[in-house]
Coordinates of C-alpha atoms and ligand atoms in Angstrom, one line a residue:
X393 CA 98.4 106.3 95.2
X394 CA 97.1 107.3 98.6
X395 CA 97.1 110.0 101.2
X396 CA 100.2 110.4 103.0
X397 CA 100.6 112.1 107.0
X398 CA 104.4 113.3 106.8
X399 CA 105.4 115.0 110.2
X400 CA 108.9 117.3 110.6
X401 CA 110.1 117.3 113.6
X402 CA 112.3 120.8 115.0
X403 CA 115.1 119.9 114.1
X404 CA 114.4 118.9 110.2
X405 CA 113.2 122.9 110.2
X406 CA 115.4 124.3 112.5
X407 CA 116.4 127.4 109.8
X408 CA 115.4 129.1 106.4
X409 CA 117.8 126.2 105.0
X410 CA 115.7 123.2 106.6
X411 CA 112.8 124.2 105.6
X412 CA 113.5 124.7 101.9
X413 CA 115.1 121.1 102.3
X414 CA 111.9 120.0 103.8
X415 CA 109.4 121.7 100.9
X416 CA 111.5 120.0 98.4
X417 CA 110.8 116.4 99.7
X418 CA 107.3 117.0 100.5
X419 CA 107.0 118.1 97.0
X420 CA 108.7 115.0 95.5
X421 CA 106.1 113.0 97.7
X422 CA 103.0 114.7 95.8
X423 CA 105.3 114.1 92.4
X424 CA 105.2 110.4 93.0
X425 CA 101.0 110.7 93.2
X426 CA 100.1 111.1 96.7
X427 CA 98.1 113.5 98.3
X428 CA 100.2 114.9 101.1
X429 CA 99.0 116.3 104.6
X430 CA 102.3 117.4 106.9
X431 CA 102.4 118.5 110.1
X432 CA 105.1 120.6 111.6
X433 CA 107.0 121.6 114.7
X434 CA 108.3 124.9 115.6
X435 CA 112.0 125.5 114.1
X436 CA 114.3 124.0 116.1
X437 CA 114.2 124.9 119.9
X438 CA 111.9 127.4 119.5
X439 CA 109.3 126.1 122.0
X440 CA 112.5 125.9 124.7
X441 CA 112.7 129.7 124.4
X442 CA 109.2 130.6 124.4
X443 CA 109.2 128.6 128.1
X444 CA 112.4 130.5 128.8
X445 CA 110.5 133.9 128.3
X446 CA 107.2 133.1 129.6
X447 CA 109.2 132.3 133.1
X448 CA 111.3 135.0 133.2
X449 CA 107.8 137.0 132.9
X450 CA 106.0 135.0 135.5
X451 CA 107.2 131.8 137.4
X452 CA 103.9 130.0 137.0
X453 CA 102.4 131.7 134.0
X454 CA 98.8 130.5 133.4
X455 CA 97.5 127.8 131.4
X456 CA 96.0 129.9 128.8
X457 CA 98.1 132.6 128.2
X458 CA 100.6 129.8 127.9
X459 CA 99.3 127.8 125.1
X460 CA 98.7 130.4 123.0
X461 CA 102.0 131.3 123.2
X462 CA 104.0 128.1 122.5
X463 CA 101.4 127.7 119.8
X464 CA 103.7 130.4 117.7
X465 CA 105.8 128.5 117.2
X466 CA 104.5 126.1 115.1
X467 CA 102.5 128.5 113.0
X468 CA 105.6 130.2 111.9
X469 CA 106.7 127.4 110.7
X470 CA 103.6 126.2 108.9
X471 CA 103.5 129.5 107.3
X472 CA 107.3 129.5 106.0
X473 CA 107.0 125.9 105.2
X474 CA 103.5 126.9 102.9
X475 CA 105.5 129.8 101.5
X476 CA 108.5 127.3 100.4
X477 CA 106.6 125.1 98.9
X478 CA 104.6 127.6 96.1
X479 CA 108.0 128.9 95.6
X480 CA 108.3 125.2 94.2
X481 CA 105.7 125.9 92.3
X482 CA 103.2 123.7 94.1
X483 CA 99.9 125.0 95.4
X484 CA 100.1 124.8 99.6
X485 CA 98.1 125.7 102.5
X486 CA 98.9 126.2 106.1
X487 CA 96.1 125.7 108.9
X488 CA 96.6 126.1 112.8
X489 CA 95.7 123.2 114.6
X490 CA 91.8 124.5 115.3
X491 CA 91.1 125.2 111.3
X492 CA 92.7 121.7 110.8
X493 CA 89.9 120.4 113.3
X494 CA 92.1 119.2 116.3
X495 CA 89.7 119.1 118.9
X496 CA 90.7 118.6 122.4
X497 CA 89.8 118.2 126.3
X498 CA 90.3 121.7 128.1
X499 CA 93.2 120.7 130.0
X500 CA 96.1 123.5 128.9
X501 CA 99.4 122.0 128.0
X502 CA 98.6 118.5 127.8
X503 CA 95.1 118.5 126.4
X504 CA 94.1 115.4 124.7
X505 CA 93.0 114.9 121.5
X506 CA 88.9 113.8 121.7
X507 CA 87.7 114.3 118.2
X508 CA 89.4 114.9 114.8
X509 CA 86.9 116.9 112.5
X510 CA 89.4 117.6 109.0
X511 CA 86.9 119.0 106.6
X512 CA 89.2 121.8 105.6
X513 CA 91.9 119.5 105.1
X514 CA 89.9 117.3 103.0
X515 CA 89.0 120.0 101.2
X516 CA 91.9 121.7 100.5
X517 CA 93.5 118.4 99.0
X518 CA 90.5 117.5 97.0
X519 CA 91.2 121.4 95.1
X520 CA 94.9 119.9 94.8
X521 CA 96.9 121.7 98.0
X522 CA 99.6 120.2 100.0
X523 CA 97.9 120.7 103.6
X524 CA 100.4 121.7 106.0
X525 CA 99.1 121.4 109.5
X526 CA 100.8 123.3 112.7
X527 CA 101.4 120.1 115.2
X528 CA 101.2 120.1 118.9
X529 CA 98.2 122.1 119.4
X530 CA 94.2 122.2 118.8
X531 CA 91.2 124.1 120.3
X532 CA 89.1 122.7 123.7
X533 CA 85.4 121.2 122.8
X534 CA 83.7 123.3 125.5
X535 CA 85.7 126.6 126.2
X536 CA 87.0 126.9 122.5
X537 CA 90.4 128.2 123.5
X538 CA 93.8 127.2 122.0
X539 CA 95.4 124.2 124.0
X540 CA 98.4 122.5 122.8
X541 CA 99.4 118.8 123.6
X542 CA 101.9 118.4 125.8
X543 CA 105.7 118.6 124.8
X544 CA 106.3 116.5 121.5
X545 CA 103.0 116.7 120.5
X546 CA 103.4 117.2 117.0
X547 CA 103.6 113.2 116.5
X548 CA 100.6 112.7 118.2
X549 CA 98.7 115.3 115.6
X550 CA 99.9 113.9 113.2
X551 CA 99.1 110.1 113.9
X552 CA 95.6 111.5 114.5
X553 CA 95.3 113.2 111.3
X554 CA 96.3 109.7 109.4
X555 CA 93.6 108.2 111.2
X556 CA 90.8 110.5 110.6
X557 CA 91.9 110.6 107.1
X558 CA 92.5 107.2 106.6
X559 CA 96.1 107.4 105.7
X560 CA 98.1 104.9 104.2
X561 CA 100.9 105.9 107.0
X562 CA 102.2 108.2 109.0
X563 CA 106.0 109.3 108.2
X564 CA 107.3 110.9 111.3
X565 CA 110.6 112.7 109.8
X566 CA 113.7 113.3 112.7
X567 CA 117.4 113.8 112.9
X568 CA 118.2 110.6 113.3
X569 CA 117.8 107.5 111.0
X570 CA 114.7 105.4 112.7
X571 CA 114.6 104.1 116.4
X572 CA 117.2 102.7 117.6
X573 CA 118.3 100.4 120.6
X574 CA 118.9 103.2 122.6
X575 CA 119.0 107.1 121.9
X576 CA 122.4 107.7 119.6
X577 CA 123.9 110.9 121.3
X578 CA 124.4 108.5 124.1
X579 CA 125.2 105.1 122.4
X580 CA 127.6 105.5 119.5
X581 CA 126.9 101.7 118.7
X582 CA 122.9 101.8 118.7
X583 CA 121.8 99.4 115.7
X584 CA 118.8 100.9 113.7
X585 CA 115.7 98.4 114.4
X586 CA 113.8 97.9 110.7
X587 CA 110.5 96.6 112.6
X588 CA 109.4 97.0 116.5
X589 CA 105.7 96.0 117.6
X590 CA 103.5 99.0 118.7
X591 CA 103.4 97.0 122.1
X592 CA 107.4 97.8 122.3
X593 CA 107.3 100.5 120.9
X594 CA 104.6 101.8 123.7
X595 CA 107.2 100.8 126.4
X596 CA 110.1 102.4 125.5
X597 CA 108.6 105.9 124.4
X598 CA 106.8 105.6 127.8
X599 CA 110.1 104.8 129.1
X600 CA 111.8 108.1 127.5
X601 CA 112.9 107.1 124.3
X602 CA 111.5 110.8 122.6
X603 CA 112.3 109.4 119.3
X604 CA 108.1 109.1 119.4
X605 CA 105.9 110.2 122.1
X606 CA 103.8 107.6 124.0
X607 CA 100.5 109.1 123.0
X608 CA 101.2 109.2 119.4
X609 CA 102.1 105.2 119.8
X610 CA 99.1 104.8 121.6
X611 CA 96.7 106.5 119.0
X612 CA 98.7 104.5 116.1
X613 CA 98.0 101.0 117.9
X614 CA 94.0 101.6 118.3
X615 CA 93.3 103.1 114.7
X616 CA 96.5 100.3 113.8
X617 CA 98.1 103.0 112.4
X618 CA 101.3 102.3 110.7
X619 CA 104.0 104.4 111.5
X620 CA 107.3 104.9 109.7
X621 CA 109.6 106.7 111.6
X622 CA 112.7 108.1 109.2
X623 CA 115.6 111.1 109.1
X624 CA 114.3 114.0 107.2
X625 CA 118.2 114.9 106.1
X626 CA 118.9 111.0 104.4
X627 CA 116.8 108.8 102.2
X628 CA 117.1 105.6 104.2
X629 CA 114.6 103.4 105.0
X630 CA 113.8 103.6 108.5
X631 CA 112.2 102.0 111.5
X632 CA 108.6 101.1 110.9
X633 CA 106.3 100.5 114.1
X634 CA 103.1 98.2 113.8
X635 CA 101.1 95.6 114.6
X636 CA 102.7 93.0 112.2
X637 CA 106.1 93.2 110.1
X638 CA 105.1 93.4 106.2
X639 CA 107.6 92.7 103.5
X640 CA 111.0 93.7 103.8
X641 CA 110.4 94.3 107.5
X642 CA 109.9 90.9 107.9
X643 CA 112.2 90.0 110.9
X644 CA 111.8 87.9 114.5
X645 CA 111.0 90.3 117.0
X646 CA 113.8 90.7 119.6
X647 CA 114.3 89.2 122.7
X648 CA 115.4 93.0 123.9
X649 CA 114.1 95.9 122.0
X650 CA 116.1 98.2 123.1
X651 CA 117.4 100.2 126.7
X652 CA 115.5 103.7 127.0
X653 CA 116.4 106.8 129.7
X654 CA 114.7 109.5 131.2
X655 CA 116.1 112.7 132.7
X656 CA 112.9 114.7 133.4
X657 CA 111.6 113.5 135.8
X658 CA 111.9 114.3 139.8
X659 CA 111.3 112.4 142.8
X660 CA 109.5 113.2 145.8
X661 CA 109.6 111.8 149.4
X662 CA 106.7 112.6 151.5
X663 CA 108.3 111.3 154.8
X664 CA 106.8 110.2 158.2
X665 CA 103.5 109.4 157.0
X666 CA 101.0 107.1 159.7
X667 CA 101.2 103.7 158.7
X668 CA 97.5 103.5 158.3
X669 CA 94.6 102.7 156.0
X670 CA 93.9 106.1 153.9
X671 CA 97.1 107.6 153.4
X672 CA 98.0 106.5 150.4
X673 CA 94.9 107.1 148.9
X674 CA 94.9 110.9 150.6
X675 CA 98.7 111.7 149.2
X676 CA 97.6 110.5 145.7
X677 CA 94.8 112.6 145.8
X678 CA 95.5 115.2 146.5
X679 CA 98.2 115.1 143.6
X680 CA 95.9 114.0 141.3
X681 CA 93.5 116.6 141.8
X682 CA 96.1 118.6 140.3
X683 CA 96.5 116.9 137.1
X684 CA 99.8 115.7 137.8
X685 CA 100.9 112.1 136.6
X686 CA 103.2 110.2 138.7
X687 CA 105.0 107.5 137.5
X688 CA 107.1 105.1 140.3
X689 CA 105.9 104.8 143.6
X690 CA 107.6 103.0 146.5
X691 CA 106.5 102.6 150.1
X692 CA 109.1 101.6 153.0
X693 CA 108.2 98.9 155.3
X694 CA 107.5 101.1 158.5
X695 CA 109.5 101.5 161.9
X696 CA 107.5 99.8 164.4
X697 CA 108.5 101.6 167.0
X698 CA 107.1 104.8 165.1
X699 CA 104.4 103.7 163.2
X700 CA 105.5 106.2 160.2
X701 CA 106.5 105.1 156.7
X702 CA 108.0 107.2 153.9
X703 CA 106.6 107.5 150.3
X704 CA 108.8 107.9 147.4
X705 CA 107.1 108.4 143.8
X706 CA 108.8 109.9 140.3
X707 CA 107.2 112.8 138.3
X708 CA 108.0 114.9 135.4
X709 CA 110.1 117.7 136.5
X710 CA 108.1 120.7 135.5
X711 CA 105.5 119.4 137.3
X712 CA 107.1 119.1 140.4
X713 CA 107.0 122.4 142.0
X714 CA 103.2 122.0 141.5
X715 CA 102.9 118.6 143.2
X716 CA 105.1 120.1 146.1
X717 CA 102.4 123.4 146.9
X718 CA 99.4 120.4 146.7
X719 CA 100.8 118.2 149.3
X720 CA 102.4 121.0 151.5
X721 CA 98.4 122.2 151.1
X722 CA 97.0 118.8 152.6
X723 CA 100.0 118.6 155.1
X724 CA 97.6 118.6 158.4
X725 CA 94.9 117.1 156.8
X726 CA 97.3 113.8 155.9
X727 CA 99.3 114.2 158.8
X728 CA 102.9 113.3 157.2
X729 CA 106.1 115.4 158.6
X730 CA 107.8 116.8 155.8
X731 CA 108.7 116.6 152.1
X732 CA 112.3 115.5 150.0
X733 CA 112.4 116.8 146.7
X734 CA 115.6 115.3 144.7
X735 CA 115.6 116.3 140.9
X736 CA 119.4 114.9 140.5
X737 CA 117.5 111.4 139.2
X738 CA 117.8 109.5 136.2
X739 CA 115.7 106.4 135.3
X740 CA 117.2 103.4 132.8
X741 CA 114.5 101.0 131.6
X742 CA 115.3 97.5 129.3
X743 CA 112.3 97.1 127.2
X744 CA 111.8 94.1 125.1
X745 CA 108.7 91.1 124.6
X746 CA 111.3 88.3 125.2
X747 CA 111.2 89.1 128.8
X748 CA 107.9 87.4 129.5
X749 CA 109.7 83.5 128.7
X750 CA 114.0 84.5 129.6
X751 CA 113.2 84.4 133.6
X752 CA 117.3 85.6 133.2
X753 CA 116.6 89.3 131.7
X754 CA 116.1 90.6 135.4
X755 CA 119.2 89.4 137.1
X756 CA 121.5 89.9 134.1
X757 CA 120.3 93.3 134.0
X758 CA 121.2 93.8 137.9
X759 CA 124.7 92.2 137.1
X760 CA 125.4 95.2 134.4
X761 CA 124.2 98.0 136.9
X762 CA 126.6 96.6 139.5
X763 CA 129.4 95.9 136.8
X764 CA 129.2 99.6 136.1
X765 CA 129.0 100.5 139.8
X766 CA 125.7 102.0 139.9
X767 CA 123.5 102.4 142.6
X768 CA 119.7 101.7 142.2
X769 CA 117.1 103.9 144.1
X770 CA 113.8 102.5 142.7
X771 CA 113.1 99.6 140.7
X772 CA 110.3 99.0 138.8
X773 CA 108.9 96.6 136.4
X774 CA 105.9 95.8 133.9
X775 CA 105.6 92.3 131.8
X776 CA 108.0 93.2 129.0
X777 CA 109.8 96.3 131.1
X778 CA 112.3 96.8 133.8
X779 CA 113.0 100.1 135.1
X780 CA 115.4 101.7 137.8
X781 CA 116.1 105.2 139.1
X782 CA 119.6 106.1 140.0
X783 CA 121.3 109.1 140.1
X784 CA 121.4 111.6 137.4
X785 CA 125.0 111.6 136.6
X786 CA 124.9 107.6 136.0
X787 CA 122.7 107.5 133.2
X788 CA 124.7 107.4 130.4
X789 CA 127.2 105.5 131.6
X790 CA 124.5 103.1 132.9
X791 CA 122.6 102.6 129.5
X792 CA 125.8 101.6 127.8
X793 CA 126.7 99.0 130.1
X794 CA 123.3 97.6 129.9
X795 CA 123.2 97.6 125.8
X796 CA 126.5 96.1 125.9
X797 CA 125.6 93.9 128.5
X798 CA 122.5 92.4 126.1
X799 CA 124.6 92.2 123.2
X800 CA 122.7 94.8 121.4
X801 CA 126.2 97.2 120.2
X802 CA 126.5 97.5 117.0
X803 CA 130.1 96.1 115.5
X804 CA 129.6 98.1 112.1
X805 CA 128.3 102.1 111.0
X806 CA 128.3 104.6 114.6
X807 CA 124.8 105.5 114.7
X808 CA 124.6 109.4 112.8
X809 CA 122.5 112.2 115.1
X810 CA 122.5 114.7 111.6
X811 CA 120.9 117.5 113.9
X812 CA 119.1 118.9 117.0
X813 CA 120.7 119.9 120.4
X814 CA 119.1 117.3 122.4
X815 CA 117.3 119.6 123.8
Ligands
ADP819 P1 112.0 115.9 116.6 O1 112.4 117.3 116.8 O2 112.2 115.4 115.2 O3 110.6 115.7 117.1 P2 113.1 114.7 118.9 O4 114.3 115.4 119.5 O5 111.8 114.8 119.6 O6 113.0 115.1 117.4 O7 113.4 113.1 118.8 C1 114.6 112.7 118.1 C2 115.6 112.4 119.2 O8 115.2 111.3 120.0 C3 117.0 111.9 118.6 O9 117.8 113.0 118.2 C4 117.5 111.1 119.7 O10 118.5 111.9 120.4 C5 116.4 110.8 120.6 N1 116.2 109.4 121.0 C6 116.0 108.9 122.2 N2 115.9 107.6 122.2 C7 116.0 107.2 120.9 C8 116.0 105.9 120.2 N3 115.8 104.8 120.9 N4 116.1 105.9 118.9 C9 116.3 107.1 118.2 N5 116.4 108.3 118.8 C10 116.2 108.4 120.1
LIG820 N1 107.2 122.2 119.4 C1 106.7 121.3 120.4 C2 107.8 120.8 121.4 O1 109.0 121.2 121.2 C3 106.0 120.1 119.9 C4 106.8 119.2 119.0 O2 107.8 119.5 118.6 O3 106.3 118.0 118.9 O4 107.6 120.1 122.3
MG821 MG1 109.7 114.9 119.0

């Protein structure tokens, strides 16, 4: 029997309760012969509130200070979660993200994984220990301070940890039962999916589907990584993610994976810009030198009689008063007239490999939008992805149309959220 990378989300720990539910599963794992190695997240919103503090402390607390705390959070629960299980009367042993040898770029609060070193790990399960890992957070390479990975960072840990230990998989354990064709507090008839390709898979967590965070996915398809993704609270088989379906998972892939949203992000107009070489390049700059990430970008076609275009693009919310201080920085040195910042958006994406040979997918997708009355600001699209900002208040209503619209509604079980706010 091999090594095993189980990962509990939040929600499967939110209380004293969870966590006792948790250590007894993790034990029956190590019962049935495996070594076990879990990483966990901090009970149940906690990470939420720690923001809410820091902010009520300091608007724009630093980087730092920041990570280290949000990385509290996840070693209480390593700790409790360690405690739980010797009360089993199983030997365990919690490690924060630096003794587990998460090693990272210096970038705080979406640092990137650049090196996995798990001696202790390896050691602690070669003296027979269940490793419990605190997810979400390691130390930089350079400046040794604590960083943590971005929000939903725990999956990425612990996809990385199966890979430098050679696991056999990577459990990722949720509140719901696997992904599904679209998130379940929004779609009551989302159908579970046994088997979706990494390359799907990629799309719609990109896409917002936080079932699994893009990184992880992206980790998981270059050390082909399988991932099983699974509710901590039933014992059904759940969605696996990989590069081929094995066994039981054997199934056609879809024409449409599934229809993902996004309600974090913002969108910023940077309006009356010179409709000249350079400006593009100077606007994106200047964003970019502030480690922000955009996402959509549209330019108008420009008023002749001006000469000035505007420039919309999408980025994550919390980022957004950031992006706003960089450009009003460059203002004269660009030359644009002022900025729109709208954070009432909501972006729908369709996600599926049958896209690249049904030329239809596009138009149909239109149709539904329209059908439902919706009014689409941006559009977007990739070779197995179509994606469109409207406003905030049409999203759900918008990604049922569309799943119904594809045929992808369930006609048996409602899908079952067994915990979590959705925050
Ligand atoms: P955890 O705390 O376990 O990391 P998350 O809240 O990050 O859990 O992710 C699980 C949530 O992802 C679900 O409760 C669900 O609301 C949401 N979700 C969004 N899209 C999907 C999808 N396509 N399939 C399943 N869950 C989804
Ligand atoms: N606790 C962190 C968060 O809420 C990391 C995680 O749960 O993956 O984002
Ligand atoms: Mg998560």
């Amino acid at each position: 029997m091999g090594l095993v990378v189980q990962k509990y989300g939040g929600s499967s720990v939110a209380d004293a309760e969870g966590i006792k539910r948790v250590a007894k599963r993790i034990v029956d794992t190590k019962k049935d012969g495996h070594q076990v190695v879990v990483v966990v997240s901090a009970m149940g919103d906690t990470t939420d509130e720690l923001i809410d503090l820091a902010e009520q402390v300091s608007p724009i607390p630093a980087g730092r200070e920041f990570d280290m705390l949000l990385t509290a959070g996840e070693r209480i629960s390593m700790a409790l979660l360690a405690m739980a299980i010797k009360n089993l009367g199983h030997e365990a042993q919690s490690f924060t993200g630096s003794q587990a040898g998460v090693i990272t770029d210096s970038v705080h609060n979406k640092a990137r994984i650049i090196d996995v070193t798990p001696g202790r790990i390896r050691t602690a399960l070669d003296e027979g220990n269940i490793a419990i890992v605190a997810g979400f957070q390691g130390v930089s390479q350079d400046k040794k301070d604590i960083t943590t990975l971005g929000r939903g960072g725990s999956d990425t840990t612990a996809v990385a940890l199966a890979a430098a230990l050679d696991a056999e998989v990577c459990e990722i354990y949720t509140d719901v039962d696997g992904v599904f064709t679209a998130d379940p507090r929004v779609v009551k008839k989302a159908k579970k999916i046994d088997w979706i390709s990494f390359e799907d898979m990629l799309e719609l967590a990109a896409s917002g589907s936080k079932v699994l965070l893009h990184r992880c996915v992206e980790y998981a398809r270059r050390y082909n990584i399988p991932i099983h993704v699974r509710s901590s609270f039933s014992g059904l088989q759940g969605t696996w993610v990989s590069n081929e379906p094995q066994g039981a998972q054997k199934v056609e892939q879809a024409i449409i994976s599934g229809v993902a949203h996004d309600t974090s992000e913002a969108k910023i107009t940077v309006v009356g810009v010179p409709d000249k070489p350079g400006e593009a390049a100077a606007i994106f700059r200047a964003v970019a030198d502030a480690e922000i990430n955009i996402d959509m970008i549209v330019q108008n076609v420009s008023a002749a009689s001006t000469g000035l275009t505007d420039i919309s693009f999408t980025l994550p919310k919390a980022e957004g008063r950031k992006a706003i201080d960089e450009l009003e920085k460059a203002k004269s040195a660009i030359g644009f007239d002022s900025l729109r910042y709208d954070d009432q958006i909501g972006k729908i994406s369709l996600v599926g490999a049958g896209m690249k040979t049904n030329p239809g997918v596009t138009a149909d997708f239109f149709k539904a939008l329209s059908d439902a009355g919706v009014n689409i600001e941006l559009i977007s699209t990739s070779e197995i992805r179509i994606s469109v900002v409207t406003r905030a208040d049409d999203v759900n209503e918008a990604v049922r149309a569309v799943h119904t619209a594809f045929g992808l509604d369930s006609d048996s079980d409602e899908a079952v959220v067994y915990g979590g706010t959705g925050r």
